[in-house]
Short mmCIF file of C-alpha atoms in Angstrom, two decimals:
data_model
loop_
_atom_site.label_atom_id
_atom_site.label_comp_id
_atom_site.label_asym_id
_atom_site.label_seq_id
_atom_site.Cartn_x
_atom_site.Cartn_y
_atom_site.Cartn_z
CA MET F 1 0.00 0.00 0.00
CA ARG F 2 1.28 3.48 -0.93
CA ARG F 3 1.23 6.26 1.64
CA VAL F 4 2.36 9.87 1.22
CA VAL F 5 3.48 12.04 4.15
CA ARG F 6 4.30 15.65 3.33
CA GLY F 7 5.25 19.02 4.74
CA PHE F 8 5.25 22.46 3.07
CA TRP F 9 6.56 25.91 3.98
CA GLY F 10 7.56 29.22 2.47
CA PRO F 11 10.94 30.89 1.91
CA ARG F 12 13.59 30.01 4.51
CA PRO F 13 17.18 30.42 3.31
CA GLU F 14 19.55 27.98 5.03
CA PRO F 15 23.20 27.00 4.56
CA ALA F 16 24.19 23.58 3.27
CA GLU F 17 25.23 22.45 6.75
CA ALA F 18 21.77 23.12 8.20
CA LEU F 19 20.05 21.30 5.34
CA ALA F 20 22.35 18.29 5.67
CA ASP F 21 21.55 18.11 9.38
CA ARG F 22 17.81 18.15 8.68
CA TRP F 23 18.26 15.35 6.15
CA ARG F 24 20.34 13.33 8.62
CA ARG F 25 17.71 13.67 11.35
CA THR F 26 15.00 12.69 8.88
CA LEU F 27 16.77 9.49 7.81
CA ASP F 28 17.70 8.63 11.40
CA GLY F 29 14.07 9.09 12.41
CA LEU F 30 12.78 6.93 9.58
CA ALA F 31 15.28 4.21 10.47
CA GLY F 32 13.74 4.12 13.93
CA LEU F 33 10.11 4.26 12.77
CA VAL F 34 10.20 2.03 9.68
CA PRO F 35 13.48 0.07 9.78
CA GLU F 36 12.00 -2.34 7.23
CA ALA F 37 12.19 0.39 4.57
CA ALA F 38 15.34 2.22 5.63
CA ASP F 39 18.10 -0.36 5.83
CA ALA F 40 20.06 1.10 2.91
CA TRP F 41 19.76 4.39 1.02
CA SER F 42 20.52 5.45 -2.54
CA GLN F 43 20.38 8.85 -4.19
CA VAL F 44 18.40 9.30 -7.39
CA HIS F 45 19.98 11.69 -9.90
CA ALA F 46 18.49 13.60 -12.80
CA ASP F 47 21.07 12.00 -15.07
CA GLY F 48 22.69 8.61 -14.64
CA PRO F 49 22.00 5.71 -12.29
CA ALA F 50 21.23 6.00 -8.59
CA THR F 51 24.22 5.85 -6.25
CA ALA F 52 24.50 4.47 -2.72
CA ILE F 53 24.61 7.01 0.08
CA THR F 54 25.03 6.62 3.82
CA ALA F 55 22.77 8.41 6.28
CA ASP F 56 25.56 10.36 7.97
CA GLY F 57 26.24 14.05 8.08
CA ASP F 58 29.32 14.08 5.86
CA ALA F 59 27.71 12.09 3.05
CA LEU F 60 24.55 14.17 3.13
CA LEU F 61 26.48 17.43 3.24
CA GLY F 62 28.36 16.25 0.17
CA ALA F 63 25.08 15.46 -1.58
CA VAL F 64 23.64 18.89 -0.74
CA ARG F 65 26.76 20.68 -1.97
CA ALA F 66 26.81 18.61 -5.16
CA ALA F 67 23.18 19.54 -5.81
CA GLN F 68 24.05 23.19 -5.31
CA GLY F 69 26.92 22.85 -7.76
CA ALA F 70 24.73 21.46 -10.55
CA ASP F 71 23.95 23.46 -13.67
CA GLY F 72 20.87 25.59 -13.29
CA TRP F 73 20.80 25.52 -9.48
CA SER F 74 19.58 28.68 -7.80
CA ASP F 75 19.69 29.55 -4.12
CA LEU F 76 16.33 31.28 -4.64
CA THR F 77 14.67 28.03 -5.67
CA GLY F 78 16.16 25.78 -2.99
CA THR F 79 18.19 22.58 -2.89
CA GLY F 80 16.57 19.35 -4.01
CA LEU F 81 17.47 15.80 -3.03
CA ARG F 82 15.72 12.51 -3.77
CA LEU F 83 16.65 9.43 -1.75
CA VAL F 84 15.27 5.88 -1.84
CA GLY F 85 15.44 3.51 1.11
CA THR F 86 15.12 -0.25 0.85
CA GLY F 87 15.22 -3.16 3.25
CA THR F 88 12.74 -5.96 3.84
CA PRO F 89 11.09 -7.17 0.60
CA GLY F 90 7.80 -5.36 0.04
CA TRP F 91 8.98 -2.20 1.80
CA GLU F 92 10.44 0.95 0.25
CA ALA F 93 10.67 4.60 1.26
CA GLU F 94 11.29 7.51 -1.08
CA VAL F 95 12.20 10.84 0.50
CA SER F 96 12.35 13.94 -1.67
CA GLY F 97 12.57 17.59 -0.81
CA VAL F 98 13.37 21.10 -1.97
CA ALA F 99 14.53 23.32 0.87
CA GLY F 100 16.74 26.18 1.92
CA GLY F 101 15.66 28.64 -0.73
CA ALA F 102 13.70 31.88 -0.91
CA PRO F 103 11.15 31.42 -3.72
CA GLU F 104 8.31 33.93 -3.85
CA PHE F 105 5.71 31.61 -5.39
CA LEU F 106 6.80 27.94 -5.10
CA LEU F 107 6.50 26.28 -1.69
CA GLN F 108 9.45 24.44 -0.19
CA SER F 109 8.59 20.84 0.63
CA ILE F 110 9.54 17.46 2.04
CA ALA F 111 7.71 14.25 1.14
CA VAL F 112 7.98 10.61 2.23
CA VAL F 113 6.37 8.08 -0.10
CA LEU F 114 6.17 4.76 1.70
CA HIS F 115 5.37 1.43 0.09
CA ALA F 116 4.47 -1.36 2.53
CA PRO F 117 2.67 -4.71 2.43
CA GLU F 118 -1.12 -4.32 2.47
CA ASP F 119 -1.63 -5.58 6.03
CA ALA F 120 1.50 -4.09 7.59
CA PRO F 121 1.03 -1.45 10.32
CA VAL F 122 2.68 1.84 9.41
CA PRO F 123 3.21 4.71 11.90
CA GLU F 124 1.88 7.43 9.60
CA GLU F 125 1.24 9.96 12.37
CA ASP F 126 4.70 9.42 13.83
CA ILE F 127 6.29 10.01 10.43
CA LEU F 128 4.37 13.28 10.03
CA ALA F 129 5.37 14.31 13.57
CA LEU F 130 8.99 13.54 12.64
CA LEU F 131 8.80 15.79 9.57
CA ALA F 132 7.18 18.52 11.67
CA ARG F 133 9.96 18.41 14.27
CA VAL F 134 12.81 18.27 11.78
CA TRP F 135 11.63 20.61 9.00
CA GLU F 136 9.32 23.01 10.90
CA PRO F 137 6.79 23.23 8.04
CA ASP F 138 3.79 25.52 7.77
CA PHE F 139 1.39 22.62 7.19
CA GLY F 140 1.55 18.93 6.36
CA ASP F 141 -0.54 15.85 5.74
CA VAL F 142 -0.81 12.10 5.40
CA SER F 143 -2.66 11.50 2.15
CA ASP F 144 -3.30 9.10 -0.69
CA ASP F 145 -4.74 9.41 -4.18
CA ASP F 146 -8.34 8.98 -2.96
CA VAL F 147 -7.97 11.80 -0.41
CA LEU F 148 -6.35 14.17 -2.89
CA ASP F 149 -9.00 13.43 -5.53
CA ALA F 150 -11.82 13.99 -3.01
CA LEU F 151 -10.41 17.33 -1.86
CA GLU F 152 -10.09 18.51 -5.44
CA ASP F 153 -13.42 17.21 -6.74
CA GLU F 154 -15.66 17.80 -3.71
CA ALA F 155 -14.10 20.84 -2.02
CA GLY F 156 -12.23 22.65 -4.78
CA PHE F 157 -8.75 22.33 -3.28
CA SER F 158 -5.90 22.74 -5.77
CA VAL F 159 -2.46 21.17 -5.63
CA GLU F 160 -0.71 23.83 -3.53
CA ASP F 161 -3.63 24.79 -1.28
CA PRO F 162 -2.94 24.10 2.41
CA ALA F 163 -4.89 21.02 3.50
CA VAL F 164 -4.86 18.14 5.93
CA GLY F 165 -5.36 14.49 5.02
CA ARG F 166 -6.09 11.48 7.21
CA THR F 167 -3.59 13.12 9.55
CA GLY F 168 -2.54 16.75 9.36
CA TYR F 169 -0.02 19.17 10.81
CA LEU F 170 -0.59 22.90 11.35
CA SER F 171 2.08 25.40 12.38
CA PRO F 172 1.41 27.40 15.58
CA ALA F 173 -0.30 30.34 13.84
CA ARG F 174 -2.57 27.98 11.94
CA ALA F 175 -3.22 25.87 15.05
CA ALA F 176 -4.45 28.99 16.86
CA LEU F 177 -7.24 29.28 14.25
CA VAL F 178 -8.60 25.74 14.63
CA PRO F 179 -12.31 26.03 15.50
CA ASP F 180 -13.93 24.41 18.51
CA GLY F 181 -15.71 21.12 17.95
CA LEU F 182 -13.56 20.08 15.01
CA GLU F 183 -14.13 16.49 13.90
CA ALA F 184 -10.52 15.54 14.69
CA VAL F 185 -8.26 14.76 17.63
CA GLY F 186 -5.46 17.27 18.24
CA GLN F 187 -2.05 16.73 19.81
CA GLU F 188 0.21 19.71 20.48
CA LEU F 189 3.81 19.16 19.41
CA PRO F 190 6.95 20.77 20.85
CA GLY F 191 7.14 24.29 19.47
CA GLY F 192 3.38 24.82 19.45
CA GLY F 193 2.34 23.10 16.23
CA LEU F 194 -0.69 20.81 16.15
CA LEU F 195 -0.94 17.23 14.92
CA LEU F 196 -4.50 16.36 13.89
CA SER F 197 -5.84 12.79 13.69
CA VAL F 198 -8.67 13.19 11.20
CA ALA F 199 -9.86 9.92 9.67
CA ALA F 200 -9.12 6.27 9.01
CA PRO F 201 -7.93 5.14 5.56
CA GLY F 202 -10.82 5.23 3.11
CA ASP F 203 -12.86 7.84 5.01
CA THR F 204 -12.47 10.67 2.54
CA ALA F 205 -15.79 12.27 3.53
CA THR F 206 -14.50 13.15 7.00
CA VAL F 207 -11.27 14.56 5.55
CA VAL F 208 -13.27 16.81 3.21
CA ARG F 209 -15.53 18.05 6.03
CA VAL F 210 -12.57 18.82 8.31
CA CYS F 211 -10.67 20.65 5.57
CA GLU F 212 -13.72 22.74 4.71
CA ARG F 213 -14.17 23.77 8.37
CA LEU F 214 -10.48 24.60 8.73
CA ARG F 215 -10.56 26.64 5.53
CA GLU F 216 -13.63 28.56 6.71
CA ALA F 217 -11.84 29.34 10.01
CA GLY F 218 -8.74 30.64 8.20
CA ALA F 219 -6.48 27.81 9.40
CA LEU F 220 -5.85 26.72 5.81
CA ALA F 221 -5.38 30.17 4.28
CA PRO F 222 -2.55 30.13 1.72
CA LEU F 223 0.59 32.11 2.33
CA PRO F 224 0.29 35.48 0.57
CA ARG F 225 2.04 35.74 -2.80
CA PRO F 226 4.70 36.83 -3.28
CA MET F 227 5.70 34.94 -0.14
CA ASP F 228 7.84 36.70 2.42
CA ARG F 229 7.89 34.19 5.31
CA ALA F 230 8.09 30.46 5.96
CA VAL F 231 4.87 30.04 7.94
CA LEU F 232 1.52 31.78 8.27
#
């Protein structure tokens, strides 16, 4: 079964060393949460075959610097990496992100795409909480194709609109706008952000209702364009 866990934020320039540390903490966290999918890592390149990479600071710093040395890279856009983790047969994790830049219109992002056997338990909420702690996003979600289709078709959400999925994350300013009586269970995270448990897999109707209420309350307002800050 395919699961997608994501985080998004606005412009936040960062040096290569800070980005490499965020990547290291992400891979370390995934190794603890889903060791079946994170036994070995490889880096996917735009050109040429994937290459093995270790989840340590030096290797990741080298990968970040190499990405920044590629033709066409811009510090305004951000630095992109795409890593694939493998381990137990049937498990795979892909982690991709663009971070450290100062774009005015394109959100920075981190995404974990996890493939697992159909009946295997997967700590989706813990993975989203990990991304929230490490990357300090503005909002995030645990979604799948059915959730994304329902939000687009039934509630008019577009690709870059802030939203929550089966589980969601809201930065502190967004969390402060969550209305009373929301059809979700909230857990405050260190730093003041809010993790929302919204619905079980397959329950897209609840996800749509919760997103509509959050949008009406202003908790899912998009960052103003051109963007001038990382979070609402």
